[in-house]
Amino acid sequence: MDPKMWIDVNSESFQYSLDHFVIPDHYESALSSVLIPHGVIMDRVEKLAKLIVQEATGPLVVCCVLKGGHQFFADLVNYIKKNVTRGGNSVPLSLEFIKVKSYNNDVSGDVKLSLTDDECKEFQGKNILIVEDIIDTGKTMVQLLAKLRKFSPESVKVASLLIKKTPLSNGYIPDYVGFAIPNAFVVGYALDYNEYFRDLDHICVISEHGKEKYAVKN
Ligand code: HPA
Ligand code: MG
């Protein structure tokens, strides 16, 4: 098997009952199942870090896509630091942060990027690794990549913890993927629904009650 192939969290059987895990009381009624337990996430992030170090050709600018990417970014960078020696050469890291917002309720809207052209100039000649929580339609990432490439980086790779199997996908596939997930709205491990659930460790499927309870009322 290609070690870069993602784990396919495919069938219903992958959805664990909430009763089997510790879930904060304030979220219990807003979730329908645990899709990826925290420990499994951590084990997979460690492997992605190892692959990234093996394939690095020089210093990396690791670029966190906020806010949802922050937990994956923090854990990935920690594991990269532990793996940082590659065939006797070490891989220096620098860290950057980009804020992107495209969601209201569970509906994708226009993508807003926080990067100014001045900030992007720093990327010239660098090896960039973009760290994202989830590729859903692929729209955000395609726009972000188009913007970054204008500033002539040496290379741009993307690590996404999740890729969603949705008919709305534009076909974009990142260089590193943790898990492919079913077409459901997921929260936890910094992924949010209207800013809620970032403080949940497991990746869970939100319930219909949860969507209503935490909806933004327009
Ligand atoms: N959950 C949280 N954020 C997201 C999702 C999701 O399923 N898809 C795109 N952004
Ligand atoms: Mg995101």
JSON list of C-alpha atoms and ligand atoms in Angstrom, two decimals:
[
{"chain": "A", "resi": 1, "resn": "MET", "atom": "CA", "xyz": [0.00, 0.00, 0.00]},
{"chain": "A", "resi": 2, "resn": "ASP", "atom": "CA", "xyz": [1.17, 3.53, -0.70]},
{"chain": "A", "resi": 3, "resn": "PRO", "atom": "CA", "xyz": [2.05, 4.85, 2.78]},
{"chain": "A", "resi": 4, "resn": "LYS", "atom": "CA", "xyz": [0.70, 8.23, 1.73]},
{"chain": "A", "resi": 5, "resn": "MET", "atom": "CA", "xyz": [-2.77, 6.80, 1.14]},
{"chain": "A", "resi": 6, "resn": "TRP", "atom": "CA", "xyz": [-5.30, 8.18, 3.59]},
{"chain": "A", "resi": 7, "resn": "ILE", "atom": "CA", "xyz": [-7.41, 6.11, 5.97]},
{"chain": "A", "resi": 8, "resn": "ASP", "atom": "CA", "xyz": [-10.89, 5.76, 4.54]},
{"chain": "A", "resi": 9, "resn": "VAL", "atom": "CA", "xyz": [-13.40, 6.40, 7.33]},
{"chain": "A", "resi": 10, "resn": "ASN", "atom": "CA", "xyz": [-16.10, 5.07, 5.15]},
{"chain": "A", "resi": 11, "resn": "SER", "atom": "CA", "xyz": [-18.93, 3.01, 6.48]},
{"chain": "A", "resi": 12, "resn": "GLU", "atom": "CA", "xyz": [-21.38, 3.41, 9.31]},
{"chain": "A", "resi": 13, "resn": "SER", "atom": "CA", "xyz": [-19.36, 0.90, 11.30]},
{"chain": "A", "resi": 14, "resn": "PHE", "atom": "CA", "xyz": [-16.69, 3.57, 11.81]},
{"chain": "A", "resi": 15, "resn": "GLN", "atom": "CA", "xyz": [-19.10, 5.67, 13.86]},
{"chain": "A", "resi": 16, "resn": "TYR", "atom": "CA", "xyz": [-18.64, 4.97, 17.55]},
{"chain": "A", "resi": 17, "resn": "SER", "atom": "CA", "xyz": [-21.35, 5.50, 20.14]},
{"chain": "A", "resi": 18, "resn": "LEU", "atom": "CA", "xyz": [-20.87, 8.61, 22.29]},
{"chain": "A", "resi": 19, "resn": "ASP", "atom": "CA", "xyz": [-21.32, 6.38, 25.34]},
{"chain": "A", "resi": 20, "resn": "HIS", "atom": "CA", "xyz": [-17.95, 4.75, 24.72]},
{"chain": "A", "resi": 21, "resn": "PHE", "atom": "CA", "xyz": [-15.94, 7.97, 25.08]},
{"chain": "A", "resi": 22, "resn": "VAL", "atom": "CA", "xyz": [-15.61, 10.95, 27.41]},
{"chain": "A", "resi": 23, "resn": "ILE", "atom": "CA", "xyz": [-17.65, 13.77, 25.87]},
{"chain": "A", "resi": 24, "resn": "PRO", "atom": "CA", "xyz": [-18.06, 17.18, 27.57]},
{"chain": "A", "resi": 25, "resn": "ASP", "atom": "CA", "xyz": [-21.57, 17.32, 29.10]},
{"chain": "A", "resi": 26, "resn": "HIS", "atom": "CA", "xyz": [-22.28, 20.60, 27.33]},
{"chain": "A", "resi": 27, "resn": "TYR", "atom": "CA", "xyz": [-21.98, 18.93, 23.91]},
{"chain": "A", "resi": 28, "resn": "GLU", "atom": "CA", "xyz": [-23.49, 15.50, 24.51]},
{"chain": "A", "resi": 29, "resn": "SER", "atom": "CA", "xyz": [-26.93, 16.26, 23.06]},
{"chain": "A", "resi": 30, "resn": "ALA", "atom": "CA", "xyz": [-25.47, 18.14, 20.10]},
{"chain": "A", "resi": 31, "resn": "LEU", "atom": "CA", "xyz": [-23.53, 15.19, 18.69]},
{"chain": "A", "resi": 32, "resn": "SER", "atom": "CA", "xyz": [-24.66, 11.98, 17.03]},
{"chain": "A", "resi": 33, "resn": "SER", "atom": "CA", "xyz": [-21.46, 9.86, 17.06]},
{"chain": "A", "resi": 34, "resn": "VAL", "atom": "CA", "xyz": [-17.71, 9.81, 17.43]},
{"chain": "A", "resi": 35, "resn": "LEU", "atom": "CA", "xyz": [-16.17, 9.46, 13.96]},
{"chain": "A", "resi": 36, "resn": "ILE", "atom": "CA", "xyz": [-12.44, 9.57, 14.83]},
{"chain": "A", "resi": 37, "resn": "PRO", "atom": "CA", "xyz": [-11.32, 9.21, 18.46]},
{"chain": "A", "resi": 38, "resn": "HIS", "atom": "CA", "xyz": [-8.58, 11.58, 19.62]},
{"chain": "A", "resi": 39, "resn": "GLY", "atom": "CA", "xyz": [-5.98, 8.84, 20.08]},
{"chain": "A", "resi": 40, "resn": "VAL", "atom": "CA", "xyz": [-6.41, 7.66, 16.49]},
{"chain": "A", "resi": 41, "resn": "ILE", "atom": "CA", "xyz": [-6.04, 11.24, 15.26]},
{"chain": "A", "resi": 42, "resn": "MET", "atom": "CA", "xyz": [-2.75, 11.58, 17.16]},
{"chain": "A", "resi": 43, "resn": "ASP", "atom": "CA", "xyz": [-1.35, 8.32, 15.80]},
{"chain": "A", "resi": 44, "resn": "ARG", "atom": "CA", "xyz": [-2.17, 9.35, 12.24]},
{"chain": "A", "resi": 45, "resn": "VAL", "atom": "CA", "xyz": [-0.71, 12.86, 12.72]},
{"chain": "A", "resi": 46, "resn": "GLU", "atom": "CA", "xyz": [2.55, 11.27, 13.89]},
{"chain": "A", "resi": 47, "resn": "LYS", "atom": "CA", "xyz": [2.73, 9.23, 10.68]},
{"chain": "A", "resi": 48, "resn": "LEU", "atom": "CA", "xyz": [2.01, 12.28, 8.49]},
{"chain": "A", "resi": 49, "resn": "ALA", "atom": "CA", "xyz": [4.84, 14.13, 10.27]},
{"chain": "A", "resi": 50, "resn": "LYS", "atom": "CA", "xyz": [7.21, 11.29, 9.47]},
{"chain": "A", "resi": 51, "resn": "LEU", "atom": "CA", "xyz": [6.23, 11.30, 5.78]},
{"chain": "A", "resi": 52, "resn": "ILE", "atom": "CA", "xyz": [6.63, 15.08, 5.60]},
{"chain": "A", "resi": 53, "resn": "VAL", "atom": "CA", "xyz": [10.15, 14.94, 7.06]},
{"chain": "A", "resi": 54, "resn": "GLN", "atom": "CA", "xyz": [11.13, 12.07, 4.74]},
{"chain": "A", "resi": 55, "resn": "GLU", "atom": "CA", "xyz": [10.07, 14.07, 1.70]},
{"chain": "A", "resi": 56, "resn": "ALA", "atom": "CA", "xyz": [11.33, 17.52, 2.76]},
{"chain": "A", "resi": 57, "resn": "THR", "atom": "CA", "xyz": [13.98, 18.94, 0.43]},
{"chain": "A", "resi": 58, "resn": "GLY", "atom": "CA", "xyz": [14.98, 21.89, 2.62]},
{"chain": "A", "resi": 59, "resn": "PRO", "atom": "CA", "xyz": [13.76, 24.29, 5.30]},
{"chain": "A", "resi": 60, "resn": "LEU", "atom": "CA", "xyz": [9.97, 24.38, 5.58]},
{"chain": "A", "resi": 61, "resn": "VAL", "atom": "CA", "xyz": [7.64, 27.28, 6.18]},
{"chain": "A", "resi": 62, "resn": "VAL", "atom": "CA", "xyz": [4.75, 25.53, 7.93]},
{"chain": "A", "resi": 63, "resn": "CYS", "atom": "CA", "xyz": [1.68, 27.62, 7.39]},
{"chain": "A", "resi": 64, "resn": "CYS", "atom": "CA", "xyz": [-1.35, 27.13, 9.64]},
{"chain": "A", "resi": 65, "resn": "VAL", "atom": "CA", "xyz": [-4.79, 27.85, 8.19]},
{"chain": "A", "resi": 66, "resn": "LEU", "atom": "CA", "xyz": [-6.75, 29.34, 11.10]},
{"chain": "A", "resi": 67, "resn": "LYS", "atom": "CA", "xyz": [-8.84, 28.77, 12.99]},
{"chain": "A", "resi": 68, "resn": "GLY", "atom": "CA", "xyz": [-9.75, 25.13, 12.30]},
{"chain": "A", "resi": 69, "resn": "GLY", "atom": "CA", "xyz": [-6.21, 24.05, 11.46]},
{"chain": "A", "resi": 70, "resn": "HIS", "atom": "CA", "xyz": [-4.65, 25.13, 14.75]},
{"chain": "A", "resi": 71, "resn": "GLN", "atom": "CA", "xyz": [-4.87, 21.84, 16.65]},
{"chain": "A", "resi": 72, "resn": "PHE", "atom": "CA", "xyz": [-3.64, 19.72, 13.74]},
{"chain": "A", "resi": 73, "resn": "PHE", "atom": "CA", "xyz": [-0.89, 22.29, 13.12]},
{"chain": "A", "resi": 74, "resn": "ALA", "atom": "CA", "xyz": [0.25, 22.27, 16.76]},
{"chain": "A", "resi": 75, "resn": "ASP", "atom": "CA", "xyz": [0.35, 18.46, 16.98]},
{"chain": "A", "resi": 76, "resn": "LEU", "atom": "CA", "xyz": [1.90, 18.06, 13.52]},
{"chain": "A", "resi": 77, "resn": "VAL", "atom": "CA", "xyz": [4.67, 20.57, 14.27]},
{"chain": "A", "resi": 78, "resn": "ASN", "atom": "CA", "xyz": [5.39, 18.79, 17.55]},
{"chain": "A", "resi": 79, "resn": "TYR", "atom": "CA", "xyz": [5.74, 15.46, 15.79]},
{"chain": "A", "resi": 80, "resn": "ILE", "atom": "CA", "xyz": [7.82, 17.01, 12.97]},
{"chain": "A", "resi": 81, "resn": "LYS", "atom": "CA", "xyz": [10.20, 18.41, 15.61]},
{"chain": "A", "resi": 82, "resn": "LYS", "atom": "CA", "xyz": [10.64, 14.91, 17.04]},
{"chain": "A", "resi": 83, "resn": "ASN", "atom": "CA", "xyz": [11.31, 13.49, 13.55]},
{"chain": "A", "resi": 84, "resn": "VAL", "atom": "CA", "xyz": [13.27, 16.45, 12.33]},
{"chain": "A", "resi": 85, "resn": "THR", "atom": "CA", "xyz": [16.52, 14.68, 11.49]},
{"chain": "A", "resi": 86, "resn": "ARG", "atom": "CA", "xyz": [16.31, 13.17, 8.03]},
{"chain": "A", "resi": 87, "resn": "GLY", "atom": "CA", "xyz": [19.30, 11.10, 6.88]},
{"chain": "A", "resi": 88, "resn": "GLY", "atom": "CA", "xyz": [21.61, 13.15, 9.09]},
{"chain": "A", "resi": 89, "resn": "ASN", "atom": "CA", "xyz": [20.26, 16.49, 7.82]},
{"chain": "A", "resi": 90, "resn": "SER", "atom": "CA", "xyz": [17.90, 18.42, 10.02]},
{"chain": "A", "resi": 91, "resn": "VAL", "atom": "CA", "xyz": [14.86, 20.22, 8.63]},
{"chain": "A", "resi": 92, "resn": "PRO", "atom": "CA", "xyz": [14.57, 23.79, 9.94]},
{"chain": "A", "resi": 93, "resn": "LEU", "atom": "CA", "xyz": [10.99, 25.02, 10.42]},
{"chain": "A", "resi": 94, "resn": "SER", "atom": "CA", "xyz": [9.47, 28.45, 10.48]},
{"chain": "A", "resi": 95, "resn": "LEU", "atom": "CA", "xyz": [5.82, 29.00, 11.33]},
{"chain": "A", "resi": 96, "resn": "GLU", "atom": "CA", "xyz": [3.19, 31.20, 9.68]},
{"chain": "A", "resi": 97, "resn": "PHE", "atom": "CA", "xyz": [-0.53, 31.73, 10.24]},
{"chain": "A", "resi": 98, "resn": "ILE", "atom": "CA", "xyz": [-3.27, 32.58, 7.74]},
{"chain": "A", "resi": 99, "resn": "LYS", "atom": "CA", "xyz": [-6.85, 33.26, 8.71]},
{"chain": "A", "resi": 100, "resn": "VAL", "atom": "CA", "xyz": [-9.51, 31.97, 6.33]},
{"chain": "A", "resi": 101, "resn": "LYS", "atom": "CA", "xyz": [-13.25, 32.07, 6.80]},
{"chain": "A", "resi": 102, "resn": "SER", "atom": "CA", "xyz": [-15.85, 30.62, 4.49]},
{"chain": "A", "resi": 103, "resn": "TYR", "atom": "CA", "xyz": [-18.64, 29.06, 6.53]},
{"chain": "A", "resi": 104, "resn": "ASN", "atom": "CA", "xyz": [-21.93, 30.14, 8.12]},
{"chain": "A", "resi": 105, "resn": "ASN", "atom": "CA", "xyz": [-23.92, 27.34, 9.69]},
{"chain": "A", "resi": 106, "resn": "ASP", "atom": "CA", "xyz": [-22.87, 24.36, 7.58]},
{"chain": "A", "resi": 107, "resn": "VAL", "atom": "CA", "xyz": [-23.00, 26.18, 4.23]},
{"chain": "A", "resi": 108, "resn": "SER", "atom": "CA", "xyz": [-19.90, 27.20, 2.31]},
{"chain": "A", "resi": 109, "resn": "GLY", "atom": "CA", "xyz": [-19.81, 30.82, 1.21]},
{"chain": "A", "resi": 110, "resn": "ASP", "atom": "CA", "xyz": [-17.21, 33.19, -0.25]},
{"chain": "A", "resi": 111, "resn": "VAL", "atom": "CA", "xyz": [-13.65, 32.67, 0.93]},
{"chain": "A", "resi": 112, "resn": "LYS", "atom": "CA", "xyz": [-12.02, 35.48, 2.88]},
{"chain": "A", "resi": 113, "resn": "LEU", "atom": "CA", "xyz": [-8.21, 35.40, 3.29]},
{"chain": "A", "resi": 114, "resn": "SER", "atom": "CA", "xyz": [-6.36, 37.52, 5.85]},
{"chain": "A", "resi": 115, "resn": "LEU", "atom": "CA", "xyz": [-3.08, 37.65, 3.89]},
{"chain": "A", "resi": 116, "resn": "THR", "atom": "CA", "xyz": [-1.81, 40.98, 2.61]},
{"chain": "A", "resi": 117, "resn": "ASP", "atom": "CA", "xyz": [0.47, 41.12, -0.43]},
{"chain": "A", "resi": 118, "resn": "ASP", "atom": "CA", "xyz": [3.29, 42.34, 1.82]},
{"chain": "A", "resi": 119, "resn": "GLU", "atom": "CA", "xyz": [2.98, 39.26, 4.02]},
{"chain": "A", "resi": 120, "resn": "CYS", "atom": "CA", "xyz": [2.91, 37.01, 0.94]},
{"chain": "A", "resi": 121, "resn": "LYS", "atom": "CA", "xyz": [6.21, 38.44, -0.34]},
{"chain": "A", "resi": 122, "resn": "GLU", "atom": "CA", "xyz": [7.92, 36.54, 2.50]},
{"chain": "A", "resi": 123, "resn": "PHE", "atom": "CA", "xyz": [7.05, 33.30, 0.70]},
{"chain": "A", "resi": 124, "resn": "GLN", "atom": "CA", "xyz": [9.28, 33.94, -2.31]},
{"chain": "A", "resi": 125, "resn": "GLY", "atom": "CA", "xyz": [11.76, 31.08, -2.82]},
{"chain": "A", "resi": 126, "resn": "LYS", "atom": "CA", "xyz": [10.50, 29.15, 0.22]},
{"chain": "A", "resi": 127, "resn": "ASN", "atom": "CA", "xyz": [9.19, 25.59, 0.60]},
{"chain": "A", "resi": 128, "resn": "ILE", "atom": "CA", "xyz": [5.72, 26.08, 2.02]},
{"chain": "A", "resi": 129, "resn": "LEU", "atom": "CA", "xyz": [3.66, 23.43, 3.77]},
{"chain": "A", "resi": 130, "resn": "ILE", "atom": "CA", "xyz": [0.06, 24.56, 4.22]},
{"chain": "A", "resi": 131, "resn": "VAL", "atom": "CA", "xyz": [-1.68, 22.87, 7.16]},
{"chain": "A", "resi": 132, "resn": "GLU", "atom": "CA", "xyz": [-5.49, 22.71, 6.91]},
{"chain": "A", "resi": 133, "resn": "ASP", "atom": "CA", "xyz": [-8.10, 20.88, 8.96]},
{"chain": "A", "resi": 134, "resn": "ILE", "atom": "CA", "xyz": [-10.44, 19.79, 6.16]},
{"chain": "A", "resi": 135, "resn": "ILE", "atom": "CA", "xyz": [-10.85, 19.87, 2.39]},
{"chain": "A", "resi": 136, "resn": "ASP", "atom": "CA", "xyz": [-14.58, 19.96, 1.69]},
{"chain": "A", "resi": 137, "resn": "THR", "atom": "CA", "xyz": [-15.50, 21.51, -1.67]},
{"chain": "A", "resi": 138, "resn": "GLY", "atom": "CA", "xyz": [-11.83, 22.34, -2.27]},
{"chain": "A", "resi": 139, "resn": "LYS", "atom": "CA", "xyz": [-12.76, 25.94, -3.09]},
{"chain": "A", "resi": 140, "resn": "THR", "atom": "CA", "xyz": [-10.83, 27.53, -0.22]},
{"chain": "A", "resi": 141, "resn": "MET", "atom": "CA", "xyz": [-7.62, 25.64, -0.95]},
{"chain": "A", "resi": 142, "resn": "VAL", "atom": "CA", "xyz": [-7.69, 26.27, -4.69]},
{"chain": "A", "resi": 143, "resn": "GLN", "atom": "CA", "xyz": [-8.09, 30.02, -4.02]},
{"chain": "A", "resi": 144, "resn": "LEU", "atom": "CA", "xyz": [-5.39, 30.04, -1.37]},
{"chain": "A", "resi": 145, "resn": "LEU", "atom": "CA", "xyz": [-2.94, 28.16, -3.63]},
{"chain": "A", "resi": 146, "resn": "ALA", "atom": "CA", "xyz": [-3.62, 30.52, -6.53]},
{"chain": "A", "resi": 147, "resn": "LYS", "atom": "CA", "xyz": [-2.86, 33.48, -4.28]},
{"chain": "A", "resi": 148, "resn": "LEU", "atom": "CA", "xyz": [0.35, 31.99, -2.83]},
{"chain": "A", "resi": 149, "resn": "ARG", "atom": "CA", "xyz": [1.74, 30.90, -6.20]},
{"chain": "A", "resi": 150, "resn": "LYS", "atom": "CA", "xyz": [1.72, 34.52, -7.41]},
{"chain": "A", "resi": 151, "resn": "PHE", "atom": "CA", "xyz": [4.52, 35.16, -4.93]},
{"chain": "A", "resi": 152, "resn": "SER", "atom": "CA", "xyz": [6.89, 32.56, -6.43]},
{"chain": "A", "resi": 153, "resn": "PRO", "atom": "CA", "xyz": [7.54, 30.11, -3.59]},
{"chain": "A", "resi": 154, "resn": "GLU", "atom": "CA", "xyz": [10.02, 27.32, -4.39]},
{"chain": "A", "resi": 155, "resn": "SER", "atom": "CA", "xyz": [7.33, 24.73, -3.63]},
{"chain": "A", "resi": 156, "resn": "VAL", "atom": "CA", "xyz": [3.89, 24.53, -2.03]},
{"chain": "A", "resi": 157, "resn": "LYS", "atom": "CA", "xyz": [2.56, 21.34, -0.45]},
{"chain": "A", "resi": 158, "resn": "VAL", "atom": "CA", "xyz": [-0.67, 20.88, 1.48]},
{"chain": "A", "resi": 159, "resn": "ALA", "atom": "CA", "xyz": [-1.37, 18.66, 4.49]},
{"chain": "A", "resi": 160, "resn": "SER", "atom": "CA", "xyz": [-5.04, 18.29, 5.39]},
{"chain": "A", "resi": 161, "resn": "LEU", "atom": "CA", "xyz": [-6.17, 16.17, 8.30]},
{"chain": "A", "resi": 162, "resn": "LEU", "atom": "CA", "xyz": [-9.47, 15.37, 6.57]},
{"chain": "A", "resi": 163, "resn": "ILE", "atom": "CA", "xyz": [-10.89, 15.23, 3.08]},
{"chain": "A", "resi": 164, "resn": "LYS", "atom": "CA", "xyz": [-14.66, 15.00, 2.74]},
{"chain": "A", "resi": 165, "resn": "LYS", "atom": "CA", "xyz": [-16.25, 12.75, 0.11]},
{"chain": "A", "resi": 166, "resn": "THR", "atom": "CA", "xyz": [-18.78, 15.20, -1.23]},
{"chain": "A", "resi": 167, "resn": "PRO", "atom": "CA", "xyz": [-20.39, 15.54, -4.68]},
{"chain": "A", "resi": 168, "resn": "LEU", "atom": "CA", "xyz": [-19.58, 19.27, -4.38]},
{"chain": "A", "resi": 169, "resn": "SER", "atom": "CA", "xyz": [-15.82, 18.57, -4.52]},
{"chain": "A", "resi": 170, "resn": "ASN", "atom": "CA", "xyz": [-13.86, 20.37, -7.23]},
{"chain": "A", "resi": 171, "resn": "GLY", "atom": "CA", "xyz": [-11.50, 17.39, -7.38]},
{"chain": "A", "resi": 172, "resn": "TYR", "atom": "CA", "xyz": [-8.65, 18.99, -5.44]},
{"chain": "A", "resi": 173, "resn": "ILE", "atom": "CA", "xyz": [-6.53, 16.45, -3.48]},
{"chain": "A", "resi": 174, "resn": "PRO", "atom": "CA", "xyz": [-3.82, 17.55, -1.02]},
{"chain": "A", "resi": 175, "resn": "ASP", "atom": "CA", "xyz": [-0.29, 16.07, -0.85]},
{"chain": "A", "resi": 176, "resn": "TYR", "atom": "CA", "xyz": [-0.86, 14.64, 2.64]},
{"chain": "A", "resi": 177, "resn": "VAL", "atom": "CA", "xyz": [-4.26, 13.53, 3.99]},
{"chain": "A", "resi": 178, "resn": "GLY", "atom": "CA", "xyz": [-5.04, 11.96, 7.36]},
{"chain": "A", "resi": 179, "resn": "PHE", "atom": "CA", "xyz": [-8.52, 10.57, 6.79]},
{"chain": "A", "resi": 180, "resn": "ALA", "atom": "CA", "xyz": [-11.18, 10.58, 4.06]},
{"chain": "A", "resi": 181, "resn": "ILE", "atom": "CA", "xyz": [-14.55, 11.05, 5.74]},
{"chain": "A", "resi": 182, "resn": "PRO", "atom": "CA", "xyz": [-18.20, 10.61, 4.69]},
{"chain": "A", "resi": 183, "resn": "ASN", "atom": "CA", "xyz": [-20.28, 13.58, 3.56]},
{"chain": "A", "resi": 184, "resn": "ALA", "atom": "CA", "xyz": [-21.37, 14.66, 7.06]},
{"chain": "A", "resi": 185, "resn": "PHE", "atom": "CA", "xyz": [-20.67, 17.83, 9.03]},
{"chain": "A", "resi": 186, "resn": "VAL", "atom": "CA", "xyz": [-17.96, 17.06, 11.57]},
{"chain": "A", "resi": 187, "resn": "VAL", "atom": "CA", "xyz": [-16.73, 19.00, 14.60]},
{"chain": "A", "resi": 188, "resn": "GLY", "atom": "CA", "xyz": [-14.03, 18.71, 17.24]},
{"chain": "A", "resi": 189, "resn": "TYR", "atom": "CA", "xyz": [-10.21, 18.76, 17.26]},
{"chain": "A", "resi": 190, "resn": "ALA", "atom": "CA", "xyz": [-10.54, 22.50, 16.44]},
{"chain": "A", "resi": 191, "resn": "LEU", "atom": "CA", "xyz": [-13.15, 22.03, 13.70]},
{"chain": "A", "resi": 192, "resn": "ASP", "atom": "CA", "xyz": [-16.13, 24.19, 14.53]},
{"chain": "A", "resi": 193, "resn": "TYR", "atom": "CA", "xyz": [-19.77, 24.80, 13.81]},
{"chain": "A", "resi": 194, "resn": "ASN", "atom": "CA", "xyz": [-20.31, 28.56, 14.18]},
{"chain": "A", "resi": 195, "resn": "GLU", "atom": "CA", "xyz": [-17.33, 28.70, 16.57]},
{"chain": "A", "resi": 196, "resn": "TYR", "atom": "CA", "xyz": [-18.66, 25.92, 18.85]},
{"chain": "A", "resi": 197, "resn": "PHE", "atom": "CA", "xyz": [-17.06, 22.49, 19.41]},
{"chain": "A", "resi": 198, "resn": "ARG", "atom": "CA", "xyz": [-13.43, 23.59, 18.97]},
{"chain": "A", "resi": 199, "resn": "ASP", "atom": "CA", "xyz": [-12.98, 22.48, 22.61]},
{"chain": "A", "resi": 200, "resn": "LEU", "atom": "CA", "xyz": [-13.84, 18.84, 21.86]},
{"chain": "A", "resi": 201, "resn": "ASP", "atom": "CA", "xyz": [-10.97, 16.35, 21.41]},
{"chain": "A", "resi": 202, "resn": "HIS", "atom": "CA", "xyz": [-12.59, 13.69, 19.24]},
{"chain": "A", "resi": 203, "resn": "ILE", "atom": "CA", "xyz": [-13.84, 14.33, 15.71]},
{"chain": "A", "resi": 204, "resn": "CYS", "atom": "CA", "xyz": [-17.61, 13.83, 15.93]},
{"chain": "A", "resi": 205, "resn": "VAL", "atom": "CA", "xyz": [-20.67, 14.08, 13.70]},
{"chain": "A", "resi": 206, "resn": "ILE", "atom": "CA", "xyz": [-22.97, 16.93, 14.75]},
{"chain": "A", "resi": 207, "resn": "SER", "atom": "CA", "xyz": [-26.62, 15.98, 15.38]},
{"chain": "A", "resi": 208, "resn": "GLU", "atom": "CA", "xyz": [-29.64, 17.75, 13.88]},
{"chain": "A", "resi": 209, "resn": "HIS", "atom": "CA", "xyz": [-30.38, 19.05, 17.38]},
{"chain": "A", "resi": 210, "resn": "GLY", "atom": "CA", "xyz": [-26.81, 20.42, 17.56]},
{"chain": "A", "resi": 211, "resn": "LYS", "atom": "CA", "xyz": [-27.18, 22.20, 14.24]},
{"chain": "A", "resi": 212, "resn": "GLU", "atom": "CA", "xyz": [-30.34, 23.92, 15.49]},
{"chain": "A", "resi": 213, "resn": "LYS", "atom": "CA", "xyz": [-29.02, 24.66, 18.97]},
{"chain": "A", "resi": 214, "resn": "TYR", "atom": "CA", "xyz": [-25.87, 26.39, 17.69]},
{"chain": "A", "resi": 215, "resn": "ALA", "atom": "CA", "xyz": [-27.26, 27.89, 14.46]},
{"chain": "A", "resi": 216, "resn": "VAL", "atom": "CA", "xyz": [-26.54, 31.50, 13.58]},
{"chain": "A", "resi": 217, "resn": "LYS", "atom": "CA", "xyz": [-29.93, 33.17, 13.37]},
{"chain": "A", "resi": 218, "resn": "ASN", "atom": "CA", "xyz": [-30.10, 35.61, 10.45]},
{"chain": "B", "resi": 1, "resn": "HPA", "atom": "N1", "xyz": [-16.83, 20.67, 9.77]},
{"chain": "B", "resi": 1, "resn": "HPA", "atom": "C1", "xyz": [-16.23, 21.83, 10.13]},
{"chain": "B", "resi": 1, "resn": "HPA", "atom": "N2", "xyz": [-15.76, 22.70, 9.26]},
{"chain": "B", "resi": 1, "resn": "HPA", "atom": "C2", "xyz": [-15.88, 22.40, 7.96]},
{"chain": "B", "resi": 1, "resn": "HPA", "atom": "C3", "xyz": [-16.49, 21.21, 7.52]},
{"chain": "B", "resi": 1, "resn": "HPA", "atom": "C4", "xyz": [-17.00, 20.30, 8.47]},
{"chain": "B", "resi": 1, "resn": "HPA", "atom": "O1", "xyz": [-17.56, 19.21, 8.17]},
{"chain": "B", "resi": 1, "resn": "HPA", "atom": "N3", "xyz": [-16.44, 21.22, 6.17]},
{"chain": "B", "resi": 1, "resn": "HPA", "atom": "C5", "xyz": [-15.82, 22.38, 5.83]},
{"chain": "B", "resi": 1, "resn": "HPA", "atom": "N4", "xyz": [-15.49, 23.09, 6.89]},
{"chain": "B", "resi": 2, "resn": "MG", "atom": "MG", "xyz": [-10.50, 24.91, 7.64]}
]
